[in-house]
Amino acid sequence: MAGAVEERLGIKIERNPSEARLSELGIRSWPTWGCEVSEFPWTYSGTETCYLIRGKVKVTPAGETDSVEFGAGDLVIFPDGMSCTWKVSEAVHKHYRFD
């Protein structure tokens, strides 16, 4: 369902938000970041909201055995202080903002 928000392992995902929602957040004016297929550890030093333009990712928070998967068209919020491992299975290009 478009716009439905799910939360797993502290990560919030809004699948396929509407263009109106993206405009409301001003996402198209946010900076962009990208990476190729890879795997790397990451610790968030602020709350990050990102919108995937393309790609597919599996994130495993530190101390967890379960992962959260998301991809192109998803709006994702990572909490401040989260340490995790990113496993990028399709090259990523995203808009992002730290709060």
Coordinates of N, CA, C and O in Angstrom, one line a residue:
M1 N 0.8 -1.2 0.0 CA 0.0 0.0 0.0 C 0.9 1.2 0.0 O 1.8 1.4 0.8
A2 N 0.7 2.1 -0.9 CA 1.5 3.4 -1.0 C 1.3 4.2 0.2 O 0.2 4.4 0.8
G3 N 2.4 4.7 0.7 CA 2.4 5.6 1.9 C 2.3 4.9 3.2 O 2.5 5.5 4.3
A4 N 2.2 3.6 3.3 CA 2.1 2.8 4.5 C 3.5 2.8 5.2 O 4.5 2.6 4.5
V5 N 3.6 3.1 6.5 CA 4.9 3.1 7.2 C 5.0 1.9 8.0 O 4.1 1.5 8.8
E6 N 6.1 1.2 7.9 CA 6.4 0.0 8.7 C 7.7 0.3 9.5 O 8.5 1.1 9.0
E7 N 7.8 -0.2 10.7 CA 9.0 -0.1 11.5 C 9.5 -1.4 11.9 O 8.8 -2.2 12.4
R8 N 10.8 -1.7 11.5 CA 11.4 -3.0 11.9 C 12.8 -2.6 12.4 O 13.6 -1.9 11.7
L9 N 13.2 -3.2 13.6 CA 14.5 -3.1 14.1 C 14.9 -1.6 14.3 O 16.1 -1.3 14.1
G10 N 14.0 -0.7 14.5 CA 14.3 0.7 14.7 C 14.3 1.5 13.4 O 14.5 2.7 13.5
I11 N 14.2 0.9 12.3 CA 14.2 1.5 11.0 C 12.8 1.7 10.4 O 12.0 0.7 10.4
K12 N 12.4 2.9 10.1 CA 11.1 3.2 9.5 C 11.2 3.2 8.0 O 12.1 3.9 7.4
I13 N 10.2 2.6 7.3 CA 10.2 2.6 5.9 C 8.8 2.9 5.4 O 7.8 2.3 5.8
E14 N 8.7 3.9 4.5 CA 7.5 4.3 3.9 C 7.6 3.9 2.4 O 8.4 4.4 1.7
R15 N 6.9 2.8 2.0 CA 7.0 2.3 0.7 C 6.2 3.2 -0.3 O 5.1 3.5 -0.1
N16 N 6.9 3.5 -1.4 CA 6.3 4.2 -2.5 C 5.5 5.5 -2.1 O 4.3 5.5 -2.4
P17 N 6.1 6.4 -1.4 CA 5.3 7.6 -1.0 C 4.9 8.4 -2.2 O 5.5 8.3 -3.3
S18 N 3.8 9.1 -2.1 CA 3.3 9.8 -3.2 C 4.2 11.0 -3.6 O 5.0 11.5 -2.8
E19 N 4.0 11.5 -4.8 CA 4.8 12.6 -5.3 C 4.5 13.9 -4.4 O 5.4 14.7 -4.1
A20 N 3.2 14.0 -3.9 CA 2.8 15.1 -3.0 C 3.6 15.0 -1.7 O 4.1 16.0 -1.2
R21 N 3.8 13.8 -1.2 CA 4.5 13.6 0.0 C 6.0 14.0 -0.2 O 6.6 14.6 0.7
L22 N 6.6 13.5 -1.3 CA 8.0 13.9 -1.6 C 8.2 15.4 -1.7 O 9.1 15.9 -1.2
S23 N 7.2 16.0 -2.4 CA 7.3 17.5 -2.5 C 7.1 18.2 -1.2 O 7.8 19.2 -0.9
E24 N 6.2 17.7 -0.3 CA 6.0 18.2 1.0 C 7.3 18.2 1.8 O 7.6 19.2 2.6
L25 N 8.1 17.2 1.7 CA 9.4 17.0 2.4 C 10.5 17.8 1.7 O 11.6 18.0 2.3
G26 N 10.3 18.2 0.5 CA 11.4 18.9 -0.3 C 12.5 18.0 -0.7 O 13.6 18.4 -0.9
I27 N 12.2 16.7 -0.9 CA 13.2 15.7 -1.1 C 14.1 16.0 -2.3 O 15.3 15.8 -2.3
R28 N 13.5 16.5 -3.4 CA 14.2 16.7 -4.7 C 15.3 17.8 -4.5 O 16.3 17.8 -5.3
S29 N 15.3 18.6 -3.4 CA 16.3 19.6 -3.2 C 17.4 19.1 -2.2 O 18.4 19.8 -2.0
W30 N 17.2 17.9 -1.7 CA 18.2 17.3 -0.8 C 19.5 16.9 -1.5 O 19.4 16.6 -2.7
P31 N 20.6 16.8 -0.9 CA 21.8 16.3 -1.5 C 21.6 14.8 -1.9 O 20.7 14.2 -1.4
T32 N 22.5 14.4 -2.8 CA 22.4 13.0 -3.2 C 23.7 12.3 -2.9 O 24.7 12.9 -2.7
W33 N 23.6 10.9 -2.8 CA 24.8 10.1 -2.5 C 24.5 8.8 -3.2 O 23.4 8.3 -3.4
G34 N 25.6 8.1 -3.6 CA 25.5 6.8 -4.2 C 26.7 5.9 -4.0 O 27.7 6.4 -3.5
C35 N 26.5 4.7 -4.2 CA 27.6 3.7 -4.1 C 27.3 2.5 -4.9 O 26.1 2.2 -5.2
E36 N 28.3 1.8 -5.3 CA 28.2 0.6 -6.0 C 27.9 -0.6 -5.1 O 27.8 -0.5 -3.9
V37 N 27.7 -1.8 -5.7 CA 27.5 -3.0 -4.9 C 28.6 -3.2 -3.9 O 29.8 -3.1 -4.3
S38 N 28.3 -3.3 -2.6 CA 29.3 -3.4 -1.6 C 28.7 -3.7 -0.3 O 27.5 -3.9 -0.2
E39 N 29.5 -3.9 0.7 CA 29.1 -4.2 2.1 C 30.0 -3.4 3.0 O 31.2 -3.4 2.9
F40 N 29.4 -2.6 4.0 CA 30.2 -1.8 4.8 C 29.5 -1.5 6.1 O 28.2 -1.4 6.2
P41 N 30.2 -1.2 7.2 CA 29.6 -0.8 8.5 C 29.3 0.7 8.5 O 30.0 1.4 7.8
W42 N 28.3 1.1 9.2 CA 28.0 2.5 9.3 C 27.3 2.8 10.7 O 26.6 2.0 11.2
T43 N 27.7 3.9 11.2 CA 27.1 4.4 12.5 C 26.5 5.8 12.2 O 27.2 6.7 11.7
Y44 N 25.2 6.0 12.5 CA 24.5 7.3 12.3 C 24.8 8.3 13.4 O 24.6 7.9 14.6
S45 N 25.3 9.4 13.0 CA 25.6 10.5 14.0 C 24.5 11.5 14.1 O 24.6 12.6 14.6
G46 N 23.3 11.2 13.5 CA 22.1 12.0 13.5 C 21.0 11.1 12.9 O 21.3 10.1 12.3
T47 N 19.8 11.6 13.0 CA 18.7 10.9 12.3 C 18.8 11.1 10.8 O 18.9 12.3 10.4
E48 N 18.8 10.1 10.0 CA 18.9 10.3 8.6 C 17.6 9.8 7.9 O 17.0 8.8 8.2
T49 N 17.0 10.7 7.1 CA 15.9 10.4 6.2 C 16.4 10.3 4.8 O 17.2 11.2 4.4
C50 N 16.2 9.2 4.1 CA 16.6 9.1 2.7 C 15.5 8.5 1.8 O 14.6 7.8 2.3
Y51 N 15.6 8.9 0.6 CA 14.7 8.4 -0.4 C 15.5 7.8 -1.5 O 16.4 8.4 -2.2
L52 N 15.3 6.5 -1.8 CA 16.1 5.8 -2.8 C 15.6 6.0 -4.2 O 14.4 5.7 -4.4
I53 N 16.4 6.6 -5.0 CA 16.0 6.8 -6.4 C 16.2 5.5 -7.2 O 15.4 5.1 -8.0
R54 N 17.3 4.8 -6.8 CA 17.5 3.4 -7.4 C 18.4 2.6 -6.4 O 19.0 3.2 -5.5
G55 N 18.3 1.3 -6.6 CA 19.2 0.4 -5.8 C 18.4 -0.5 -4.9 O 17.1 -0.4 -4.8
K56 N 19.1 -1.3 -4.2 CA 18.5 -2.3 -3.3 C 19.5 -2.6 -2.2 O 20.7 -2.8 -2.5
V57 N 19.0 -2.5 -0.9 CA 19.9 -2.6 0.2 C 19.3 -3.5 1.3 O 18.1 -3.5 1.5
K58 N 20.2 -4.2 2.0 CA 19.8 -4.9 3.2 C 20.6 -4.4 4.3 O 21.8 -4.3 4.2
V59 N 19.9 -3.9 5.4 CA 20.6 -3.3 6.5 C 20.4 -4.2 7.8 O 19.3 -4.6 8.1
T60 N 21.5 -4.5 8.4 CA 21.5 -5.4 9.6 C 22.0 -4.5 10.8 O 23.2 -4.2 10.8
P61 N 21.1 -4.1 11.8 CA 21.6 -3.4 12.9 C 22.5 -4.2 13.8 O 22.4 -5.4 13.8
A62 N 23.5 -3.6 14.4 CA 24.5 -4.2 15.3 C 23.7 -5.0 16.3 O 22.8 -4.5 16.9
G63 N 24.2 -6.3 16.6 CA 23.6 -7.1 17.6 C 22.4 -7.8 17.2 O 21.8 -8.6 18.0
E64 N 21.9 -7.7 15.9 CA 20.7 -8.3 15.4 C 21.1 -9.4 14.4 O 22.1 -9.3 13.7
T65 N 20.3 -10.4 14.3 CA 20.5 -11.4 13.2 C 19.5 -11.1 12.1 O 19.8 -11.6 11.0
D66 N 18.4 -10.4 12.3 CA 17.5 -10.1 11.3 C 17.9 -8.8 10.5 O 18.7 -8.0 11.1
S67 N 17.4 -8.7 9.3 CA 17.8 -7.5 8.5 C 16.5 -6.8 8.0 O 15.4 -7.4 8.1
V68 N 16.7 -5.6 7.5 CA 15.6 -4.8 6.9 C 16.0 -4.6 5.5 O 17.1 -4.1 5.2
E69 N 15.1 -4.9 4.5 CA 15.4 -4.6 3.1 C 14.6 -3.5 2.6 O 13.4 -3.4 2.9
F70 N 15.1 -2.7 1.7 CA 14.4 -1.6 1.0 C 15.1 -1.3 -0.3 O 16.2 -1.8 -0.6
G71 N 14.4 -0.6 -1.1 CA 14.9 -0.3 -2.5 C 14.3 0.9 -3.1 O 13.7 1.8 -2.4
A72 N 14.5 1.0 -4.4 CA 14.1 2.2 -5.2 C 12.6 2.5 -4.8 O 11.8 1.6 -4.8
G73 N 12.4 3.8 -4.6 CA 11.0 4.2 -4.3 C 10.6 4.3 -2.8 O 9.6 4.7 -2.5
D74 N 11.6 3.8 -2.0 CA 11.3 3.8 -0.5 C 11.9 5.0 0.2 O 13.0 5.4 -0.1
L75 N 11.1 5.5 1.2 CA 11.6 6.6 2.0 C 11.9 5.9 3.4 O 11.1 5.2 3.9
V76 N 13.1 6.1 3.8 CA 13.6 5.3 5.0 C 14.2 6.3 6.0 O 14.9 7.3 5.7
I77 N 13.9 6.0 7.3 CA 14.4 6.8 8.4 C 15.2 5.9 9.3 O 14.7 4.9 9.9
F78 N 16.5 6.3 9.5 CA 17.4 5.6 10.4 C 17.6 6.5 11.7 O 17.8 7.7 11.6
P79 N 17.5 5.9 12.9 CA 17.6 6.6 14.1 C 19.1 7.1 14.4 O 20.0 6.4 14.1
D80 N 19.2 8.2 15.1 CA 20.5 8.7 15.6 C 21.1 7.6 16.4 O 20.5 7.0 17.3
G81 N 22.4 7.4 16.2 CA 23.2 6.4 17.0 C 23.2 5.0 16.6 O 23.9 4.2 17.1
M82 N 22.4 4.7 15.6 CA 22.3 3.3 15.1 C 23.6 2.9 14.4 O 24.1 3.6 13.6
S83 N 24.1 1.7 14.8 CA 25.3 1.1 14.1 C 24.7 -0.1 13.4 O 23.9 -0.8 13.9
C84 N 25.2 -0.3 12.2 CA 24.6 -1.3 11.3 C 25.6 -1.7 10.2 O 26.6 -1.0 10.0
T85 N 25.2 -2.7 9.5 CA 26.0 -3.1 8.3 C 25.1 -2.9 7.1 O 23.9 -3.4 7.1
W86 N 25.5 -2.2 6.1 CA 24.8 -2.0 4.8 C 25.3 -3.1 3.8 O 26.5 -3.2 3.6
K87 N 24.4 -3.8 3.2 CA 24.8 -4.8 2.2 C 24.0 -4.3 0.9 O 22.8 -4.5 0.8
V88 N 24.7 -3.7 0.0 CA 24.2 -3.1 -1.2 C 24.2 -4.2 -2.3 O 25.3 -4.5 -2.8
S89 N 23.0 -4.6 -2.8 CA 23.0 -5.7 -3.8 C 22.8 -5.1 -5.2 O 23.0 -5.8 -6.2
E90 N 22.2 -3.9 -5.3 CA 22.1 -3.1 -6.5 C 22.6 -1.7 -6.2 O 22.1 -1.1 -5.2
A91 N 23.4 -1.2 -7.1 CA 24.0 0.2 -6.9 C 22.9 1.2 -6.5 O 21.8 1.2 -7.0
V92 N 23.3 2.0 -5.5 CA 22.3 2.9 -4.8 C 22.6 4.3 -5.3 O 23.7 4.8 -5.4
H93 N 21.5 5.1 -5.5 CA 21.5 6.5 -5.6 C 20.3 7.0 -4.8 O 19.2 6.5 -5.0
K94 N 20.6 7.9 -3.9 CA 19.6 8.4 -3.0 C 19.7 9.9 -2.7 O 20.7 10.5 -2.8
H95 N 18.5 10.5 -2.3 CA 18.5 11.8 -1.7 C 18.6 11.5 -0.2 O 18.0 10.5 0.3
Y96 N 19.2 12.4 0.6 CA 19.3 12.2 2.0 C 19.3 13.5 2.8 O 19.6 14.6 2.2
R97 N 18.9 13.5 4.1 CA 19.0 14.6 5.0 C 19.2 14.1 6.4 O 18.7 13.1 6.8
F98 N 20.1 14.8 7.1 CA 20.4 14.5 8.5 C 19.7 15.5 9.4 O 19.8 16.7 9.1
D99 N 19.1 15.1 10.4 CA 18.5 16.0 11.4 C 19.2 16.0 12.7 O 19.8 15.0 13.1

